[in-house]
Amino acid sequence: MILFLQMFSNSDEAVINKKLPKELLLRIFSFLDVVTLCRCAQVSRAWNVLALDGSNWQRIDLFDFQRDIEGRVVENISKRCGGFLRKLICGCLGVGDNALRTFAQNCRNIEVLNLNGCTKTTDA
Protein backbone atom coordinates (compact mmCIF):
# COMPACT_ATOMS: atom_id res chain seq x y z
CA MET A 1 0.00 0.00 0.00
CA ILE A 2 2.85 2.39 0.82
CA LEU A 3 4.41 1.77 -2.61
CA PHE A 4 1.08 2.55 -4.25
CA LEU A 5 0.84 5.87 -2.38
CA GLN A 6 4.41 6.72 -3.30
CA MET A 7 3.66 6.08 -6.97
CA PHE A 8 0.85 8.60 -6.88
CA SER A 9 2.40 11.20 -4.62
CA ASN A 10 2.10 14.87 -5.46
CA SER A 11 5.82 15.29 -6.20
CA ASP A 12 6.89 16.07 -9.73
CA GLU A 13 9.25 13.11 -9.65
CA ALA A 14 6.75 10.48 -8.50
CA VAL A 15 7.81 6.87 -9.03
CA ILE A 16 5.21 6.27 -11.74
CA ASN A 17 6.66 9.11 -13.83
CA LYS A 18 10.14 7.54 -13.56
CA LYS A 19 9.14 3.92 -14.16
CA LEU A 20 6.74 4.23 -17.08
CA PRO A 21 7.66 5.81 -20.42
CA LYS A 22 5.75 8.90 -21.48
CA GLU A 23 4.16 7.02 -24.40
CA LEU A 24 2.65 4.44 -22.05
CA LEU A 25 1.35 7.10 -19.67
CA LEU A 26 -0.23 8.91 -22.62
CA ARG A 27 -1.88 5.67 -23.70
CA ILE A 28 -3.32 5.20 -20.21
CA PHE A 29 -4.55 8.80 -20.16
CA SER A 30 -6.25 8.27 -23.54
CA PHE A 31 -8.90 6.11 -21.83
CA LEU A 32 -9.94 8.86 -19.41
CA ASP A 33 -12.99 11.08 -19.80
CA VAL A 34 -12.85 14.88 -19.91
CA VAL A 35 -13.48 15.38 -16.19
CA THR A 36 -10.85 12.85 -15.15
CA LEU A 37 -8.28 14.33 -17.54
CA CYS A 38 -8.86 17.75 -16.01
CA ARG A 39 -8.45 16.32 -12.53
CA CYS A 40 -5.23 14.54 -13.53
CA ALA A 41 -3.91 17.82 -14.93
CA GLN A 42 -4.01 19.19 -11.38
CA VAL A 43 -1.91 16.41 -9.79
CA SER A 44 1.54 17.62 -10.84
CA ARG A 45 3.36 19.47 -13.59
CA ALA A 46 4.28 16.21 -15.27
CA TRP A 47 0.68 14.97 -15.24
CA ASN A 48 -0.55 18.37 -16.44
CA VAL A 49 1.58 18.00 -19.55
CA LEU A 50 0.35 14.43 -20.10
CA ALA A 51 -3.33 15.17 -19.43
CA LEU A 52 -3.42 18.23 -21.67
CA ASP A 53 -1.56 16.58 -24.53
CA GLY A 54 -3.60 17.11 -27.67
CA SER A 55 -3.64 13.39 -28.47
CA ASN A 56 -5.93 12.86 -25.46
CA TRP A 57 -8.43 15.32 -26.84
CA GLN A 58 -9.38 13.73 -30.17
CA ARG A 59 -12.95 12.95 -29.08
CA ILE A 60 -14.75 15.29 -26.70
CA ASP A 61 -18.29 14.78 -25.47
CA LEU A 62 -19.61 17.82 -23.60
CA PHE A 63 -23.26 16.79 -23.77
CA ASP A 64 -23.46 15.98 -20.04
CA PHE A 65 -22.25 19.50 -19.29
CA GLN A 66 -24.57 21.33 -21.66
CA ARG A 67 -25.83 23.78 -19.04
CA ASP A 68 -22.36 24.54 -17.67
CA ILE A 69 -20.27 25.06 -20.81
CA GLU A 70 -19.96 28.56 -22.24
CA GLY A 71 -18.66 29.59 -25.62
CA ARG A 72 -15.22 30.49 -24.27
CA VAL A 73 -14.72 26.85 -23.17
CA VAL A 74 -15.27 25.61 -26.73
CA GLU A 75 -12.96 28.34 -28.01
CA ASN A 76 -10.24 27.31 -25.53
CA ILE A 77 -10.65 23.65 -26.44
CA SER A 78 -10.27 24.49 -30.12
CA LYS A 79 -7.13 26.55 -29.48
CA ARG A 80 -5.58 23.91 -27.25
CA CYS A 81 -6.27 20.78 -29.31
CA GLY A 82 -7.62 21.93 -32.65
CA GLY A 83 -5.05 20.00 -34.66
CA PHE A 84 -5.95 16.75 -32.90
CA LEU A 85 -9.69 17.10 -32.44
CA ARG A 86 -11.72 14.76 -34.67
CA LYS A 87 -15.06 14.56 -32.86
CA LEU A 88 -16.99 17.06 -30.73
CA ILE A 89 -20.41 16.47 -29.26
CA CYS A 90 -21.53 19.73 -27.77
CA GLY A 91 -25.24 20.30 -27.18
CA CYS A 92 -24.23 23.26 -25.02
CA LEU A 93 -26.84 25.90 -24.43
CA GLY A 94 -24.27 28.69 -24.00
CA VAL A 95 -22.29 28.16 -27.21
CA GLY A 96 -22.95 30.74 -29.91
CA ASP A 97 -21.73 31.75 -33.35
CA ASN A 98 -18.53 33.51 -32.22
CA ALA A 99 -17.30 30.40 -30.41
CA LEU A 100 -18.07 28.27 -33.44
CA ARG A 101 -16.20 30.67 -35.75
CA THR A 102 -13.09 30.29 -33.58
CA PHE A 103 -13.68 26.54 -33.46
CA ALA A 104 -13.94 26.35 -37.27
CA GLN A 105 -10.68 28.28 -37.70
CA ASN A 106 -8.74 26.07 -35.28
CA CYS A 107 -10.22 22.63 -35.90
CA ARG A 108 -9.47 21.86 -39.52
CA ASN A 109 -9.44 18.08 -38.97
CA ILE A 110 -12.90 17.77 -37.43
CA GLU A 111 -14.83 14.78 -38.79
CA VAL A 112 -17.88 14.73 -36.51
CA LEU A 113 -19.51 17.84 -35.07
CA ASN A 114 -22.79 17.43 -33.22
CA LEU A 115 -24.38 20.75 -32.20
CA ASN A 116 -27.78 19.30 -31.38
CA GLY A 117 -29.17 21.43 -28.56
CA CYS A 118 -26.91 24.45 -29.14
CA THR A 119 -29.75 26.94 -29.14
CA LYS A 120 -27.57 30.07 -29.43
CA THR A 121 -26.13 29.08 -32.79
CA THR A 122 -27.60 30.36 -36.03
CA ASP A 123 -27.17 29.51 -39.70
CA ALA A 124 -24.49 32.21 -39.91
PDB file of C-alpha atoms in Angstrom:
ATOM      1  CA  MET A   1       0.000   0.000   0.000  1.00  0.00           C
ATOM      2  CA  ILE A   2       2.855   2.389   0.825  1.00  0.00           C
ATOM      3  CA  LEU A   3       4.406   1.771  -2.609  1.00  0.00           C
ATOM      4  CA  PHE A   4       1.080   2.554  -4.249  1.00  0.00           C
ATOM      5  CA  LEU A   5       0.841   5.868  -2.381  1.00  0.00           C
ATOM      6  CA  GLN A   6       4.411   6.722  -3.305  1.00  0.00           C
ATOM      7  CA  MET A   7       3.656   6.078  -6.972  1.00  0.00           C
ATOM      8  CA  PHE A   8       0.850   8.599  -6.883  1.00  0.00           C
ATOM      9  CA  SER A   9       2.400  11.200  -4.617  1.00  0.00           C
ATOM     10  CA  ASN A  10       2.102  14.874  -5.457  1.00  0.00           C
ATOM     11  CA  SER A  11       5.821  15.288  -6.196  1.00  0.00           C
ATOM     12  CA  ASP A  12       6.893  16.068  -9.727  1.00  0.00           C
ATOM     13  CA  GLU A  13       9.254  13.112  -9.650  1.00  0.00           C
ATOM     14  CA  ALA A  14       6.754  10.479  -8.505  1.00  0.00           C
ATOM     15  CA  VAL A  15       7.813   6.870  -9.034  1.00  0.00           C
ATOM     16  CA  ILE A  16       5.207   6.267 -11.742  1.00  0.00           C
ATOM     17  CA  ASN A  17       6.665   9.108 -13.829  1.00  0.00           C
ATOM     18  CA  LYS A  18      10.137   7.545 -13.563  1.00  0.00           C
ATOM     19  CA  LYS A  19       9.143   3.922 -14.158  1.00  0.00           C
ATOM     20  CA  LEU A  20       6.740   4.230 -17.084  1.00  0.00           C
ATOM     21  CA  PRO A  21       7.658   5.808 -20.416  1.00  0.00           C
ATOM     22  CA  LYS A  22       5.746   8.900 -21.475  1.00  0.00           C
ATOM     23  CA  GLU A  23       4.162   7.023 -24.398  1.00  0.00           C
ATOM     24  CA  LEU A  24       2.646   4.438 -22.051  1.00  0.00           C
ATOM     25  CA  LEU A  25       1.348   7.096 -19.668  1.00  0.00           C
ATOM     26  CA  LEU A  26      -0.227   8.914 -22.624  1.00  0.00           C
ATOM     27  CA  ARG A  27      -1.881   5.669 -23.700  1.00  0.00           C
ATOM     28  CA  ILE A  28      -3.322   5.200 -20.208  1.00  0.00           C
ATOM     29  CA  PHE A  29      -4.552   8.799 -20.163  1.00  0.00           C
ATOM     30  CA  SER A  30      -6.251   8.266 -23.539  1.00  0.00           C
ATOM     31  CA  PHE A  31      -8.895   6.112 -21.834  1.00  0.00           C
ATOM     32  CA  LEU A  32      -9.943   8.855 -19.413  1.00  0.00           C
ATOM     33  CA  ASP A  33     -12.988  11.078 -19.800  1.00  0.00           C
ATOM     34  CA  VAL A  34     -12.850  14.879 -19.912  1.00  0.00           C
ATOM     35  CA  VAL A  35     -13.477  15.378 -16.188  1.00  0.00           C
ATOM     36  CA  THR A  36     -10.848  12.847 -15.147  1.00  0.00           C
ATOM     37  CA  LEU A  37      -8.281  14.327 -17.541  1.00  0.00           C
ATOM     38  CA  CYS A  38      -8.857  17.750 -16.012  1.00  0.00           C
ATOM     39  CA  ARG A  39      -8.445  16.316 -12.533  1.00  0.00           C
ATOM     40  CA  CYS A  40      -5.230  14.536 -13.532  1.00  0.00           C
ATOM     41  CA  ALA A  41      -3.913  17.818 -14.927  1.00  0.00           C
ATOM     42  CA  GLN A  42      -4.008  19.193 -11.384  1.00  0.00           C
ATOM     43  CA  VAL A  43      -1.909  16.407  -9.793  1.00  0.00           C
ATOM     44  CA  SER A  44       1.545  17.622 -10.840  1.00  0.00           C
ATOM     45  CA  ARG A  45       3.359  19.471 -13.589  1.00  0.00           C
ATOM     46  CA  ALA A  46       4.275  16.206 -15.266  1.00  0.00           C
ATOM     47  CA  TRP A  47       0.683  14.973 -15.242  1.00  0.00           C
ATOM     48  CA  ASN A  48      -0.546  18.366 -16.441  1.00  0.00           C
ATOM     49  CA  VAL A  49       1.583  17.996 -19.553  1.00  0.00           C
ATOM     50  CA  LEU A  50       0.346  14.434 -20.098  1.00  0.00           C
ATOM     51  CA  ALA A  51      -3.327  15.174 -19.426  1.00  0.00           C
ATOM     52  CA  LEU A  52      -3.415  18.235 -21.666  1.00  0.00           C
ATOM     53  CA  ASP A  53      -1.559  16.579 -24.527  1.00  0.00           C
ATOM     54  CA  GLY A  54      -3.598  17.107 -27.673  1.00  0.00           C
ATOM     55  CA  SER A  55      -3.641  13.393 -28.473  1.00  0.00           C
ATOM     56  CA  ASN A  56      -5.929  12.861 -25.460  1.00  0.00           C
ATOM     57  CA  TRP A  57      -8.429  15.323 -26.842  1.00  0.00           C
ATOM     58  CA  GLN A  58      -9.382  13.726 -30.174  1.00  0.00           C
ATOM     59  CA  ARG A  59     -12.952  12.952 -29.078  1.00  0.00           C
ATOM     60  CA  ILE A  60     -14.752  15.286 -26.701  1.00  0.00           C
ATOM     61  CA  ASP A  61     -18.287  14.775 -25.467  1.00  0.00           C
ATOM     62  CA  LEU A  62     -19.613  17.815 -23.602  1.00  0.00           C
ATOM     63  CA  PHE A  63     -23.261  16.791 -23.771  1.00  0.00           C
ATOM     64  CA  ASP A  64     -23.463  15.976 -20.043  1.00  0.00           C
ATOM     65  CA  PHE A  65     -22.253  19.503 -19.286  1.00  0.00           C
ATOM     66  CA  GLN A  66     -24.569  21.333 -21.661  1.00  0.00           C
ATOM     67  CA  ARG A  67     -25.832  23.775 -19.036  1.00  0.00           C
ATOM     68  CA  ASP A  68     -22.357  24.539 -17.675  1.00  0.00           C
ATOM     69  CA  ILE A  69     -20.275  25.060 -20.812  1.00  0.00           C
ATOM     70  CA  GLU A  70     -19.965  28.556 -22.238  1.00  0.00           C
ATOM     71  CA  GLY A  71     -18.661  29.590 -25.623  1.00  0.00           C
ATOM     72  CA  ARG A  72     -15.220  30.486 -24.271  1.00  0.00           C
ATOM     73  CA  VAL A  73     -14.720  26.852 -23.172  1.00  0.00           C
ATOM     74  CA  VAL A  74     -15.271  25.611 -26.728  1.00  0.00           C
ATOM     75  CA  GLU A  75     -12.957  28.339 -28.013  1.00  0.00           C
ATOM     76  CA  ASN A  76     -10.239  27.314 -25.533  1.00  0.00           C
ATOM     77  CA  ILE A  77     -10.647  23.648 -26.441  1.00  0.00           C
ATOM     78  CA  SER A  78     -10.272  24.492 -30.115  1.00  0.00           C
ATOM     79  CA  LYS A  79      -7.132  26.553 -29.481  1.00  0.00           C
ATOM     80  CA  ARG A  80      -5.582  23.905 -27.248  1.00  0.00           C
ATOM     81  CA  CYS A  81      -6.267  20.781 -29.310  1.00  0.00           C
ATOM     82  CA  GLY A  82      -7.617  21.931 -32.654  1.00  0.00           C
ATOM     83  CA  GLY A  83      -5.046  19.997 -34.665  1.00  0.00           C
ATOM     84  CA  PHE A  84      -5.947  16.750 -32.903  1.00  0.00           C
ATOM     85  CA  LEU A  85      -9.690  17.102 -32.440  1.00  0.00           C
ATOM     86  CA  ARG A  86     -11.720  14.765 -34.672  1.00  0.00           C
ATOM     87  CA  LYS A  87     -15.064  14.562 -32.863  1.00  0.00           C
ATOM     88  CA  LEU A  88     -16.985  17.060 -30.734  1.00  0.00           C
ATOM     89  CA  ILE A  89     -20.412  16.469 -29.260  1.00  0.00           C
ATOM     90  CA  CYS A  90     -21.526  19.734 -27.771  1.00  0.00           C
ATOM     91  CA  GLY A  91     -25.245  20.303 -27.180  1.00  0.00           C
ATOM     92  CA  CYS A  92     -24.231  23.259 -25.023  1.00  0.00           C
ATOM     93  CA  LEU A  93     -26.839  25.904 -24.433  1.00  0.00           C
ATOM     94  CA  GLY A  94     -24.269  28.691 -23.995  1.00  0.00           C
ATOM     95  CA  VAL A  95     -22.291  28.158 -27.209  1.00  0.00           C
ATOM     96  CA  GLY A  96     -22.952  30.740 -29.911  1.00  0.00           C
ATOM     97  CA  ASP A  97     -21.734  31.755 -33.347  1.00  0.00           C
ATOM     98  CA  ASN A  98     -18.532  33.510 -32.215  1.00  0.00           C
ATOM     99  CA  ALA A  99     -17.297  30.401 -30.407  1.00  0.00           C
ATOM    100  CA  LEU A 100     -18.067  28.267 -33.439  1.00  0.00           C
ATOM    101  CA  ARG A 101     -16.200  30.666 -35.747  1.00  0.00           C
ATOM    102  CA  THR A 102     -13.088  30.286 -33.584  1.00  0.00           C
ATOM    103  CA  PHE A 103     -13.685  26.543 -33.465  1.00  0.00           C
ATOM    104  CA  ALA A 104     -13.936  26.350 -37.272  1.00  0.00           C
ATOM    105  CA  GLN A 105     -10.681  28.275 -37.698  1.00  0.00           C
ATOM    106  CA  ASN A 106      -8.742  26.074 -35.276  1.00  0.00           C
ATOM    107  CA  CYS A 107     -10.222  22.629 -35.900  1.00  0.00           C
ATOM    108  CA  ARG A 108      -9.471  21.863 -39.520  1.00  0.00           C
ATOM    109  CA  ASN A 109      -9.445  18.084 -38.970  1.00  0.00           C
ATOM    110  CA  ILE A 110     -12.898  17.774 -37.431  1.00  0.00           C
ATOM    111  CA  GLU A 111     -14.827  14.782 -38.792  1.00  0.00           C
ATOM    112  CA  VAL A 112     -17.884  14.733 -36.507  1.00  0.00           C
ATOM    113  CA  LEU A 113     -19.509  17.837 -35.075  1.00  0.00           C
ATOM    114  CA  ASN A 114     -22.789  17.429 -33.220  1.00  0.00           C
ATOM    115  CA  LEU A 115     -24.377  20.746 -32.196  1.00  0.00           C
ATOM    116  CA  ASN A 116     -27.779  19.303 -31.385  1.00  0.00           C
ATOM    117  CA  GLY A 117     -29.174  21.434 -28.561  1.00  0.00           C
ATOM    118  CA  CYS A 118     -26.906  24.453 -29.137  1.00  0.00           C
ATOM    119  CA  THR A 119     -29.747  26.940 -29.141  1.00  0.00           C
ATOM    120  CA  LYS A 120     -27.570  30.069 -29.426  1.00  0.00           C
ATOM    121  CA  THR A 121     -26.131  29.077 -32.793  1.00  0.00           C
ATOM    122  CA  THR A 122     -27.597  30.364 -36.027  1.00  0.00           C
ATOM    123  CA  ASP A 123     -27.166  29.513 -39.698  1.00  0.00           C
ATOM    124  CA  ALA A 124     -24.494  32.209 -39.913  1.00  0.00           C
TER     125      ALA A 124
END
